Each structure stands twice: as C-alpha cells, then as structure tokens.
Coordinates of C-alpha atoms in Angstrom, one line a residue:
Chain Q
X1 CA 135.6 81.3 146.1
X2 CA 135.7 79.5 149.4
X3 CA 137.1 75.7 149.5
X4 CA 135.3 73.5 151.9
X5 CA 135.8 70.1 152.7
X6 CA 132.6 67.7 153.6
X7 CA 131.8 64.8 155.3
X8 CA 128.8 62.6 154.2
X9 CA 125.9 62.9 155.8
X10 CA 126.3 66.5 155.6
X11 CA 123.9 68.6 158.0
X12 CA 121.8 71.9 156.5
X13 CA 123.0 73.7 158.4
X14 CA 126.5 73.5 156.5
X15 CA 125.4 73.1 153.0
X16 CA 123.5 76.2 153.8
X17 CA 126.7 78.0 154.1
X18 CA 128.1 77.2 150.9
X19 CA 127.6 79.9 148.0
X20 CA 127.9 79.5 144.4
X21 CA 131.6 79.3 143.5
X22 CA 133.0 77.8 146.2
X23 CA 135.1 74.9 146.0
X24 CA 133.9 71.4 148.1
X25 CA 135.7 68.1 147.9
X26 CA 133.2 65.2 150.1
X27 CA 134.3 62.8 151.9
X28 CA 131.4 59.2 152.9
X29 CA 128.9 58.1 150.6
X30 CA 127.4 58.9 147.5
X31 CA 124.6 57.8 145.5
X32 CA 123.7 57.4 141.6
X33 CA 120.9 58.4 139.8
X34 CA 120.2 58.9 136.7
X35 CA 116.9 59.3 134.8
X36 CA 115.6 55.7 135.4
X37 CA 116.4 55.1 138.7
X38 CA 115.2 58.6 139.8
X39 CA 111.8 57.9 138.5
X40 CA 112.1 54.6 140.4
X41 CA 113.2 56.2 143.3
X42 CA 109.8 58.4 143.3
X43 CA 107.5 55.6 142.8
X44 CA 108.1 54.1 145.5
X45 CA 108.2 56.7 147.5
X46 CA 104.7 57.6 146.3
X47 CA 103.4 53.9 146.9
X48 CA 105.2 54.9 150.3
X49 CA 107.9 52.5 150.3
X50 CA 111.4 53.4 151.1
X51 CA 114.7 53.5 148.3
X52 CA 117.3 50.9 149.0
X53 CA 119.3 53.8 150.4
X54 CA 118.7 56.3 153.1
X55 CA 119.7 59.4 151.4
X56 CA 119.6 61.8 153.6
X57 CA 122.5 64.3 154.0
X58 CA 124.0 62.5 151.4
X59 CA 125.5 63.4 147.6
X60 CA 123.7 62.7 144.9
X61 CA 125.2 62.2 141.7
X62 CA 124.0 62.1 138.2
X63 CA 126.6 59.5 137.0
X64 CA 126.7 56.0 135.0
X65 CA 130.2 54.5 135.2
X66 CA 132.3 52.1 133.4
X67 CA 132.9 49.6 135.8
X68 CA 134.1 45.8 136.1
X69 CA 133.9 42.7 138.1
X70 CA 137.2 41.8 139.8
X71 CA 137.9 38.3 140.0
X72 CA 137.3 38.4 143.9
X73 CA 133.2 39.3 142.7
X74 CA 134.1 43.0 144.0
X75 CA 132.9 45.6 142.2
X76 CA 135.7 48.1 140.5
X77 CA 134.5 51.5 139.0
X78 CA 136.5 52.4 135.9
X79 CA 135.9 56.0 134.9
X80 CA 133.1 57.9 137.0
X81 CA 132.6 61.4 135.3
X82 CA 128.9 63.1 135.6
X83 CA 126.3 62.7 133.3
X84 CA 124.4 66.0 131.8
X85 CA 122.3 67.1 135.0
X86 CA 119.3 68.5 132.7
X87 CA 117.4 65.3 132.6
X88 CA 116.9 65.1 135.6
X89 CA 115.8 69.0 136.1
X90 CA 111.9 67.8 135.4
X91 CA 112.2 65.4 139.1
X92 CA 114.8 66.8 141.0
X93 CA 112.7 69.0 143.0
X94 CA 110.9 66.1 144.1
X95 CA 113.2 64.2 144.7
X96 CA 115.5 66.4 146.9
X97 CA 111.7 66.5 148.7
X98 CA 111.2 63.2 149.1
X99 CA 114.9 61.9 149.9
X100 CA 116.2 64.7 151.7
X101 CA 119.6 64.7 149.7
X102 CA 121.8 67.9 150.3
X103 CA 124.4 67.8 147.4
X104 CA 123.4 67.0 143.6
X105 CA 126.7 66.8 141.3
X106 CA 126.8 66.6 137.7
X107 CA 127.3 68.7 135.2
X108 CA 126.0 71.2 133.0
X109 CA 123.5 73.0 135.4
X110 CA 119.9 72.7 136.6
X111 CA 116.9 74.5 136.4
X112 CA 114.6 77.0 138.3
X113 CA 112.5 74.1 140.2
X114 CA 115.6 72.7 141.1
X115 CA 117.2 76.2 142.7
X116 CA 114.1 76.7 144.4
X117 CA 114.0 73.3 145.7
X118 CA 117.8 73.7 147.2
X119 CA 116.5 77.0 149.0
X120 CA 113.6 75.5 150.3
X121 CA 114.8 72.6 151.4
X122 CA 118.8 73.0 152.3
X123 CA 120.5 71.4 149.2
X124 CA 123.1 72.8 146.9
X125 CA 124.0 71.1 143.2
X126 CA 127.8 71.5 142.5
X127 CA 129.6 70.3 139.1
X128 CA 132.2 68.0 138.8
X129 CA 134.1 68.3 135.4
X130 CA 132.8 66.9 132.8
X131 CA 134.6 64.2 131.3
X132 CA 137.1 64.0 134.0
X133 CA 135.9 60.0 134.3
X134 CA 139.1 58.6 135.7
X135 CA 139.6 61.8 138.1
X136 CA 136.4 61.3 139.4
X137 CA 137.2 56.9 139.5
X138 CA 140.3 57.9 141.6
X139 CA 138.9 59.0 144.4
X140 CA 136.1 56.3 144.6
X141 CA 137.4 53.5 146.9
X142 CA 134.7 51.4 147.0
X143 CA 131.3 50.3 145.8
X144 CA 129.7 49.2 149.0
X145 CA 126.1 48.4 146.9
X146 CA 124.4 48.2 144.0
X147 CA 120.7 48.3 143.3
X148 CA 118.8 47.9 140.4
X149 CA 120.9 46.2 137.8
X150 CA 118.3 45.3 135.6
X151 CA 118.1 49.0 134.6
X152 CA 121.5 48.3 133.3
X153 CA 124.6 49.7 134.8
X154 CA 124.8 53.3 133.2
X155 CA 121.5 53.4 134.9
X156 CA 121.7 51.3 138.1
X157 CA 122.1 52.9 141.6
X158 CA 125.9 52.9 142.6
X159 CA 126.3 53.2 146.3
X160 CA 129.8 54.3 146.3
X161 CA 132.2 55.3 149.3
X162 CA 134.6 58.4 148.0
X163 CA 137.6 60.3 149.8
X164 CA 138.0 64.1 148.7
X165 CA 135.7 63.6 145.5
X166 CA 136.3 67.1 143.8
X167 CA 136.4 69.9 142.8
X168 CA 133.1 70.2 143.0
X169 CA 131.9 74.0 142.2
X170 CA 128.6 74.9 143.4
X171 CA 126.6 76.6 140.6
X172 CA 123.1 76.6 142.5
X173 CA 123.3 77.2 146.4
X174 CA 120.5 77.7 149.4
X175 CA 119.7 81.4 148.3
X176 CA 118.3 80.8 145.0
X177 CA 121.5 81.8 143.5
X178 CA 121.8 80.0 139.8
X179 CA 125.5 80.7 138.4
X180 CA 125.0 79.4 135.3
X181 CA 121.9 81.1 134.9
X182 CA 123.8 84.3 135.3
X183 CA 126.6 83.4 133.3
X184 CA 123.9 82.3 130.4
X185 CA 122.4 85.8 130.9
X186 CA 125.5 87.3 130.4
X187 CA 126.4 85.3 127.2
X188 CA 122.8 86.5 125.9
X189 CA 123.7 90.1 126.1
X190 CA 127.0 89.6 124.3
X191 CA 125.0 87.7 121.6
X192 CA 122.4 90.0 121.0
X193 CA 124.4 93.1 121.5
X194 CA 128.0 92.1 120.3
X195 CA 127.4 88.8 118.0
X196 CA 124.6 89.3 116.0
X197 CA 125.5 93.5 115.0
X198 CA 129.1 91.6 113.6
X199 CA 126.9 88.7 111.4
X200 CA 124.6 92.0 110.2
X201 CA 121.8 91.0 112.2
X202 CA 119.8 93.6 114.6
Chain O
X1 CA 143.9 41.5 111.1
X2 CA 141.2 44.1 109.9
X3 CA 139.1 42.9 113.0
X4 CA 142.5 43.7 115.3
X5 CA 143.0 47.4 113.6
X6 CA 139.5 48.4 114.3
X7 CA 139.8 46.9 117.7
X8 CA 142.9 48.9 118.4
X9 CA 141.3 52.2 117.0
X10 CA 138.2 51.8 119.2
X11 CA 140.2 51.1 122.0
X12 CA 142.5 53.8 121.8
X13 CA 140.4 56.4 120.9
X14 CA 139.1 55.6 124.4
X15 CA 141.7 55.9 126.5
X16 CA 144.2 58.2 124.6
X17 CA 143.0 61.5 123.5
X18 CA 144.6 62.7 120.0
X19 CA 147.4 65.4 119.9
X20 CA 145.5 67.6 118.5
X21 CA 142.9 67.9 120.9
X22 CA 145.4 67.6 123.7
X23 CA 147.6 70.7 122.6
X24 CA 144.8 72.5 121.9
X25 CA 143.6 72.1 125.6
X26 CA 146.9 72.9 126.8
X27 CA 146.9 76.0 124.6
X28 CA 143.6 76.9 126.1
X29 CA 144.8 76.6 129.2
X30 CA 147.9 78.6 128.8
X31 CA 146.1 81.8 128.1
X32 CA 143.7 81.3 130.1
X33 CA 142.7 84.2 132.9
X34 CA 139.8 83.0 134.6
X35 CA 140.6 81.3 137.8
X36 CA 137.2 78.7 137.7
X37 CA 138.4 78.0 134.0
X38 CA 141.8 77.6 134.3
X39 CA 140.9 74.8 137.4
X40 CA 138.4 73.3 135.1
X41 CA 141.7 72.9 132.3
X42 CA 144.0 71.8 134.9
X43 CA 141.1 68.9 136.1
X44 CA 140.6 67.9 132.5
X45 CA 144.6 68.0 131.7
X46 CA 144.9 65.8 134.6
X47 CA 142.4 63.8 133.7
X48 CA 143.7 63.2 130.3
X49 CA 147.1 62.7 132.0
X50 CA 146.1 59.6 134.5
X51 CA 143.2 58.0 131.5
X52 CA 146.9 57.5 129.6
X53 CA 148.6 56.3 132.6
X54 CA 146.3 53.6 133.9
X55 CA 144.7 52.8 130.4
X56 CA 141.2 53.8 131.9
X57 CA 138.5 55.4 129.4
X58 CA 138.9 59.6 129.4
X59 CA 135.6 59.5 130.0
X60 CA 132.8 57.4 131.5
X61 CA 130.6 57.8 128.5
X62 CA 132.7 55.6 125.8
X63 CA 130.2 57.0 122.9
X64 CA 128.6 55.3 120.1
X65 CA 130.4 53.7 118.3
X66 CA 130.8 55.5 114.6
X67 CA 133.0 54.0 112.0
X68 CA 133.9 56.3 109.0
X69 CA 135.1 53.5 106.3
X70 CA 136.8 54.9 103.3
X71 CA 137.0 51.7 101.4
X72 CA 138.9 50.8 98.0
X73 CA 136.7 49.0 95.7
X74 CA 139.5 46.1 95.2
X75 CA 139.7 46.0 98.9
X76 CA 139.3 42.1 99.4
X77 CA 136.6 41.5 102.5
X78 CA 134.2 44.6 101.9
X79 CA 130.9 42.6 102.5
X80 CA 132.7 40.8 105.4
X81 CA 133.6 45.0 107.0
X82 CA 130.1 45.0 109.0
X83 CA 130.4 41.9 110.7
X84 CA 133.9 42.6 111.4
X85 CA 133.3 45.8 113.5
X86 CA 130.3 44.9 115.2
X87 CA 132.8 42.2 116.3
X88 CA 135.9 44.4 117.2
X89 CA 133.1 46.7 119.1
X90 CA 132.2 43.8 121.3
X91 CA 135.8 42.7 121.9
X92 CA 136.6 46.1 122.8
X93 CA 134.1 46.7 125.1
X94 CA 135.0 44.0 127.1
X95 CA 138.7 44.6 126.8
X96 CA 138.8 48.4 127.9
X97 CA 136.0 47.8 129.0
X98 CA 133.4 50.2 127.5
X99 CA 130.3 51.1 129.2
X100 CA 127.2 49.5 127.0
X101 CA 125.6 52.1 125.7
X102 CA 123.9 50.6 122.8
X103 CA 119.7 50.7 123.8
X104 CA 116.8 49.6 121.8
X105 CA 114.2 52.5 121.8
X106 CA 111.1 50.6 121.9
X107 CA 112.0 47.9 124.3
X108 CA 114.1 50.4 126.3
X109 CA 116.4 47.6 126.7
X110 CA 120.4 47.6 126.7
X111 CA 121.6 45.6 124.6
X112 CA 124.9 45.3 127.1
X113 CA 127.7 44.9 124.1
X114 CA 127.7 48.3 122.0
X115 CA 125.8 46.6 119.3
X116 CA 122.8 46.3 118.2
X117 CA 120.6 47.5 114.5
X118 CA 122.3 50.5 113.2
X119 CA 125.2 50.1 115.7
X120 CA 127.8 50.7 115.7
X121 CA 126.8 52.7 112.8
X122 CA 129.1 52.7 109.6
X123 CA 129.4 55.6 107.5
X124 CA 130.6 54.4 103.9
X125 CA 132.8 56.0 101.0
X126 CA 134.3 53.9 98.1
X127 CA 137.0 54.8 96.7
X128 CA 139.6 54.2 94.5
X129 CA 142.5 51.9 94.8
X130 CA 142.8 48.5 97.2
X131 CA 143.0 49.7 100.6
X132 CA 140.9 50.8 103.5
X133 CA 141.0 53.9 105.5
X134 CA 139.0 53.2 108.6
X135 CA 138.0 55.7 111.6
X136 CA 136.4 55.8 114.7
X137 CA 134.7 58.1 116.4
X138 CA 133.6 57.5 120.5
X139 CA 130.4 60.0 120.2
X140 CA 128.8 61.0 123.6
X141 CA 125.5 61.9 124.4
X142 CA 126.3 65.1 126.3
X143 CA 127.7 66.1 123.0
X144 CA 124.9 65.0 121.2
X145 CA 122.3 66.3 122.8
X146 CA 122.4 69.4 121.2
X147 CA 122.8 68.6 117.9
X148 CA 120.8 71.4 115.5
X149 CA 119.3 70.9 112.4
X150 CA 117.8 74.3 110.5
X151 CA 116.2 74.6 107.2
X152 CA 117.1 78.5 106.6
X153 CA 115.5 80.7 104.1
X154 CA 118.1 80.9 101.2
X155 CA 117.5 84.5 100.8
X156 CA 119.1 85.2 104.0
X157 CA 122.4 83.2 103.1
X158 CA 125.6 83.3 105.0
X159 CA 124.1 85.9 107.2
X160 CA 121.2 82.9 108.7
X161 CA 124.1 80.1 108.8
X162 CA 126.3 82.0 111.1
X163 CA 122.8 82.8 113.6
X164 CA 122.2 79.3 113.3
X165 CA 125.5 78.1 114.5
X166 CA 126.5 80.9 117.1
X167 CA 122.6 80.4 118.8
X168 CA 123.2 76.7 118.4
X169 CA 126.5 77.0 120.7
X170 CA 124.6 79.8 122.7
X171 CA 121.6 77.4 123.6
X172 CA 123.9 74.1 124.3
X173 CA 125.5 76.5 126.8
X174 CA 127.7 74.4 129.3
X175 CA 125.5 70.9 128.2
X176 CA 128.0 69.4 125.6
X177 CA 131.5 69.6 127.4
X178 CA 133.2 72.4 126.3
X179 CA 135.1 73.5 125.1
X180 CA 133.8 72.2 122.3
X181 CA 134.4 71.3 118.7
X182 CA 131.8 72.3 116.4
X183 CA 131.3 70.9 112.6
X184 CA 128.9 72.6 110.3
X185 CA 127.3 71.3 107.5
X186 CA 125.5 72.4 104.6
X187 CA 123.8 71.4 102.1
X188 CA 120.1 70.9 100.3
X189 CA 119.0 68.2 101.8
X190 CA 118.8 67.7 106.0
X191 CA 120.5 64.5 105.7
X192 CA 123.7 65.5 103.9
X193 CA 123.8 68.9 105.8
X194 CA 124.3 66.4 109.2
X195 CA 126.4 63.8 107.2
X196 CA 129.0 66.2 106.1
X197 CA 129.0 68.2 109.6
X198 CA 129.4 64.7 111.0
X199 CA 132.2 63.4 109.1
X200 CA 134.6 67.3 108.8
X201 CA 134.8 66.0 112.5
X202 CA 137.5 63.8 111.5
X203 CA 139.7 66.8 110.7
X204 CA 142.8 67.6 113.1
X205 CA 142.1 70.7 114.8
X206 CA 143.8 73.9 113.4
X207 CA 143.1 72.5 109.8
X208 CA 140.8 74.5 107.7
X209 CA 139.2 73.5 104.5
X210 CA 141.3 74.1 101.6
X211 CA 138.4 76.2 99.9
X212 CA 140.0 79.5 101.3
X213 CA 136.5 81.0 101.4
X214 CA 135.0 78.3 103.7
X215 CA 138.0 78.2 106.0
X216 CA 137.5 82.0 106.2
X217 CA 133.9 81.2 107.0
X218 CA 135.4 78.5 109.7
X219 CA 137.3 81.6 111.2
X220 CA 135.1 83.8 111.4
X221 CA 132.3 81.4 113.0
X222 CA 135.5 80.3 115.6
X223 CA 135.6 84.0 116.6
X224 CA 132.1 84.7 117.3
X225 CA 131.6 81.6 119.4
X226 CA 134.0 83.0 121.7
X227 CA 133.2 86.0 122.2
X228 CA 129.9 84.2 123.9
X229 CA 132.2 84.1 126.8
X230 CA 130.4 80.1 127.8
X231 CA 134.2 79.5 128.3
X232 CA 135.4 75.5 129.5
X233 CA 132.4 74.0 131.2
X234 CA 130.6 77.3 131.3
X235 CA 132.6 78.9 134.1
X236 CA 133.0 81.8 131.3
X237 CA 136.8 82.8 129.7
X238 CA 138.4 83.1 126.3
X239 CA 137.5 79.1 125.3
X240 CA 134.0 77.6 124.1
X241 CA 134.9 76.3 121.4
X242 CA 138.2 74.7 120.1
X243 CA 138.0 74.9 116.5
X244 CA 135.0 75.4 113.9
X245 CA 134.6 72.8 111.1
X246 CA 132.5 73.7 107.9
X247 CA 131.6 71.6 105.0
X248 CA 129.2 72.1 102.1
X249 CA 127.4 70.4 99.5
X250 CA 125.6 71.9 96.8
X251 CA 122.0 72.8 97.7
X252 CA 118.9 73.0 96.1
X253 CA 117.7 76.8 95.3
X254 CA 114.5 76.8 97.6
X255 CA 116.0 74.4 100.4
X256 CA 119.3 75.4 102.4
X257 CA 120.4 73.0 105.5
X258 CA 122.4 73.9 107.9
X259 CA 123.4 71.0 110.7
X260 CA 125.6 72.2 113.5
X261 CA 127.6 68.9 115.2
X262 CA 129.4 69.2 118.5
X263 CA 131.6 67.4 119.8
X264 CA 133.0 67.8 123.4
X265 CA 136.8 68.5 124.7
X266 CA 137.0 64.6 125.1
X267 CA 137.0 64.7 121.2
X268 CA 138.0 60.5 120.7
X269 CA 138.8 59.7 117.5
X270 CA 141.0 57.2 115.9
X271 CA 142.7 55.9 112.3
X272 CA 144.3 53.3 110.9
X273 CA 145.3 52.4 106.9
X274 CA 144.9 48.9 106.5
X275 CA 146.4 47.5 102.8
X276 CA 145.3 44.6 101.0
X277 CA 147.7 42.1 102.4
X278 CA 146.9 43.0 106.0
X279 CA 149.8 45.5 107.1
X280 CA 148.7 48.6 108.8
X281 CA 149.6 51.9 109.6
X282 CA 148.2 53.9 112.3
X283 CA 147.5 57.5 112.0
X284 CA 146.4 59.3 115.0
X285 CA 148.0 56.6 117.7
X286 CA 151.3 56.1 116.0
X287 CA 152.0 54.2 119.0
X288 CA 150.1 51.6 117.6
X289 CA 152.2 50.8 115.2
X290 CA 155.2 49.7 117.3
X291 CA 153.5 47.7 120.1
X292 CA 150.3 44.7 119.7
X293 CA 147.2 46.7 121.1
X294 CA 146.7 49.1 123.6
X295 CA 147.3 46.5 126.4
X296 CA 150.2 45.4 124.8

C-alpha cells in the first residue's frame, strides 16, 4: 500500500508503476465523463474529429457535480463525489484507446475490458469514496471549461483544475490486476460456503 | 408555512446527515481493523464533518426527491400538498442548490428543477386526526441501481427470502455505497413488497420492528450480510451493511414477493410534524426548530 503523489499529464511510464492498493492523490487537470458525454466523446472520434479536450495523460473521472454560477459568471463546483463507474464499463476500453487517458476514478469498480484495456494501453482506474461530494469539491480549485451543457450538467464535460484530489485507491492497475474482482471472489466463497449452509441452503 | 417545512426537510436532509446514520458510521469505524476500510470511514466521517460546516450537499447526487406524507384527514390543504412540494423541491434546489436530476425517459431531457410527472414522487397514508407527518427521503441512483424484486416459490419460505436478500447485497457488491442500509419487503403482490421495503427506510437505525419475530428475522439477515466480508466501499472488513429493515404484508398463498431496497451510507432523510394551525416540530433536525431554515 504505497502513496504516490501525481502530476497531470501523468506519463506511462509512472501509472505503470502503480499497483492495486496504493494510495495516489493528483495534482493538474481532470476531466468528466459520464455516460452521455462518453458516447459523444467516441463519435467524434470515429467521424475523426477531436474532443474539446486533449486527454492524454490526464484523469478521467466518472463524476456529475452540484455546481453554481458565482455572481462574477465563474463557475463554482459544489459537491464533486464519483458517480457508479459500471456504466461506463461497456466504452471504457475504447475510450482509454481513443483518448489516451491514464487514470479513470470513480467508484464501485470496472470490468474485464476495462483491466485489459489499462494493461494494454498504460492506464490505471482508482476509486474515490463514494459520497464524499464536498471532500472531493475541496480540493477542486477551479473549473477552467465546460463543454457540452446541453447534455445537462450531471452530464456535461467539467474540465476542472484539482490540488491533491484523493485518496484515490487503485483497484485495477497495468498488470491486469482487478481488486475488486478478487475481493468479489472472495465474498462468493464465504456465500456459498459459509452463508448459504447457515440459511439451510447447500 | 407547509411549503417552508418541506423546504427545510429537503434541504437538510441534504446537507446534514441524521444521528443515526452518523453514530452508526462512527461505530463502524471504531471497530474497524482493516486499514483500506478504516481510511474509507475516516474520508466519509470527514466528509460528513465539512458538508455540515459549509452547508454543501454530502453528496453530489442530491436524490429523487421522495416525500412520505402521513396526512390527517381533517388536515386543512390536503389537495393543495402536491403542488406545495413540487414547489418547495424547486426552491430547494436552487437554494442548496441540488443537482437536477429529474429526466424525462423518452425525450431524454432534464427537466433542470427536480420536478417533473411522478416527481418528486409522494407516497400517501391518511390517517387519523388533523395533522401532517411529512418526510423526505434524497434517494440516489448508485443506491438504486440495485434494487431487487423476486417472486419466490412459497414453498421454500423464509429459507428463499434470506437467499434473495443476502445474494441481492452479494451481487450490488461495492455499487450502492456501503455500507449500506438494506429494507426488505414482503408481501403478495410486487408492488407492496417494494412499497413497504421502501417506506421501513424511514426507521432510525438500531430500531427493529416490534413484531419480535420479524426483528429476529432483521437480525439474523444483518449478520449474514456481513459475514460477506464487501465491507465500506468494498475494500472488505466487518461493515456492509448498517442495519437490515423488514416489513411484511400479508401475501397471497401462490404468490410471495420479496423487494430488497438499499440505501447507501449517505442515508438522507428528513421529518417534520406540521399541526393544523401551521406550528411545526422537526424530528430528525431538531435544529430546525430553533433557527429559520438551514441558511438561517
């Protein structure tokens, strides 16, 4: 359970380091997706057009916040926790491929397409707690953009600037490693083999 | 003055999580061995700490917006009650603010205020007498999600209800925020079954149902969830689920239901009395009853 602290754009060659576990905090920018503006994101690359954002070496996280407009016209974000990752599991994998983004945060785990896209391509996804919406607000200090408001702003892209945003705990790293698939595994065995013999089930 | 208690629930479920839930979080944490899980109770305690402090939401998803409405049947404005809360919904959400998260499904369109048909939604009791007990319940989608409705053989009893409700908890794994609270309900009918599991979410954690056999059955269900070992945001450790609710209805003999409700450790709920001639009394936020609002 190593702690490591990031700086956005992150190279592979350190998110390749990182093992599930370990403790990162990042520092730069950070992007929003959630289910809408992901598919958007891959239609255009697909019509080969570029996002708004470049997002390479950059976090990506599965978030729509509570936010308001400050009298000055700035942006404030309100509470900023993550949004259940599992949505996104059926495009992740292509869209780590086609954005070259190195950290996915959210919570609640991801799939096998998406492992296998971290190890292929260098990416890790880490979970930020979930619920923890004014935690997470605190250490955004700024939005610096946002695109696509007419999805409507749980779903918009937030370009955000963040200082220490964590602890984040990688549950899928660059080796294929899946913690929560392990830990599921685990909590399988003691249902089958401790649970259901105590309901009188065998 | 009905319009500013329901506005004052909604907004203080928001930002202010109940005692309950809050002691029981700080419980978990104390015994607590696991070094992921006790940082994951620390973040959330934390969390919880600074949502009270800068009157921010506990969490980013602000729910649906449920109202429970026990109403008296002399209580004065009870066709005027809809109207009212859709109205203290949209004055809340501006106020906290809320995040919108009211969206038509076949325009996929957000409607941008918490409103909209069938929201918030109202769940409805009359009762006797002239006043009006009214909740609130901030229901998020993480916590939603995996919501399970079963229709068990009702040969196999008990035994089928508890595998329902342990492999519910087992297949939500770390989706729904735990740990979680989890409401049972059952009944003939798959409507009532989810109605009652729905509503037993009200109850305070720690308070079983005073049928001793069904708070036996609460126990029991408590202490086979966590032996599943999912722990606080499925980093594993002696907490997935806070507390087990169970309510029943009577069935029909060839149709049993069983709904399994979560809801998540960011469990927001609020309640408020309000009498015929307008005075209130808070129940959860006692604060409430001392200042003007949760601004104020």
């Amino acid at each position: 359970m190593a702690e490591y602290k990031f700086k956005l754009p992150v190279s592979e060659e350190d998110v390749r380091r990182l093992r599930v576990g370990d403790i990162v905090y990042v520092t730069g920018t950070m992007v929003t997706a959630r289910d809408q503006a992901h598919r958007r994101v891959l239609e255009l690359v697909k019509k080969g057009e570029k996002p708004p954002v470049d997002l390479r070496g950059l976090a990506l996280y599965h978030c729509g916040p509570v936010v308001r407009k400050k009298p000055s016209g700035e942006w404030e974000i309100v509470a900023a926790g993550p949004t259940t990752s599992t949505r996104m599991e059926v495009l992740e994998a292509e869209f780590i491929e086609a954005t070259g983004v190195r950290i996915i945060i959210g919570k609640g785990g991801m799939g096998s397409r998406t492992a296998e896209a971290c190890r292929k391509h260098g990416a890790v996804y880490a979970v930020f707690t979930g619920g923890a919406a004014v935690l997470a607000a605190n250490a955004i200090k700024r939005v610096k953009e946002v695109h696509w408001l007419d999805l409507g702003i749980p779903e918009a892209m937030w370009v955000l600037e963040v200082e220490d945003f964590g602890p984040l705990v990688v549950t899928i790293d660059s080796t294929g490693r899946n913690l929560y698939a392990e830990l599921m595994a685990e909590a399988k065995k003691r249902l089958e083999e401790e649970i259901y013999p105590r309901i009188g089930l065998r | 003055m009905v319009l500013e208690a329901a506005k004052n629930i909604v907004s203080a479920a928001a930002v202010y999580l109940p005692d309950d839930v809050k002691n029981a979080l700080q419980k978990a944490l104390e015994k607590e061995e696991n070094p992921l899980a006790r940082k994951q109770f620390e973040a959330i305690l934390e969390n919880v700490r600074l949502a009270a402090e800068l009157k921010k939401p506990i969490c980013q998803d602000t729910g649906m917006v449920y109202f429970y409405a026990k109403v008296g049947e002399h209580f004065p404005i009870l066709s005027k009650l809809p109207e009212i809360l859709v109205k203290a919904t949209r004055q809340a959400t501006v106020e906290v603010p809320l995040r919108p998260n009211a969206v038509d499904p076949i325009r996929n369109k957000n409607s941008g205020d918490n409103t909209g048909r069938y929201m918030p939604w109202i769940d409805w009791e009359i009762v006797e007498g002239d006043r009006l007990e009214l909740w609130v319940v901030l229901k998020g989608g993480g916590s939603e999600y995996p919501s399970t409705l079963a229709m068990i053989s009702p040969a196999l009893g008990l035994k089928a209800v508890k595998k329902v409700v342990v492999d519910a908890v087992y297949n939500a794994g770390p989706k729904p925020c735990p740990p979680v609270i989890v409401s049972v309900g059952l009944a003939g009918g798959s409507d009532i079954a989810m109605k009652l599991a729905k509503r037993s979410l009200l109850r305070p954690i720690g308070e079983r149902h005073p049928d001793p056999e069904v708070a036996a059955l609460e126990e029991e269900l408590l202490g086979l969830i966590n032996k599943l070992g999912i722990g606080v945001h499925g980093f594993g450790g002696l907490t997935t689920a806070l507390d087990v609710k169970v309510e029943y209805g009577y069935r029909h003999p060839a149709s049993f239901a069983v709904a399994v409700a979560f809801n998540c450790w960011a469990t927001r709920r609020s309640g408020v009395i309000v009498e015929r001639d307008g005075s209130t009394q808070y129940l959860t936020h006692k604060f409430l009853n001392k200042e003007v609002g949760i601004h104020g």
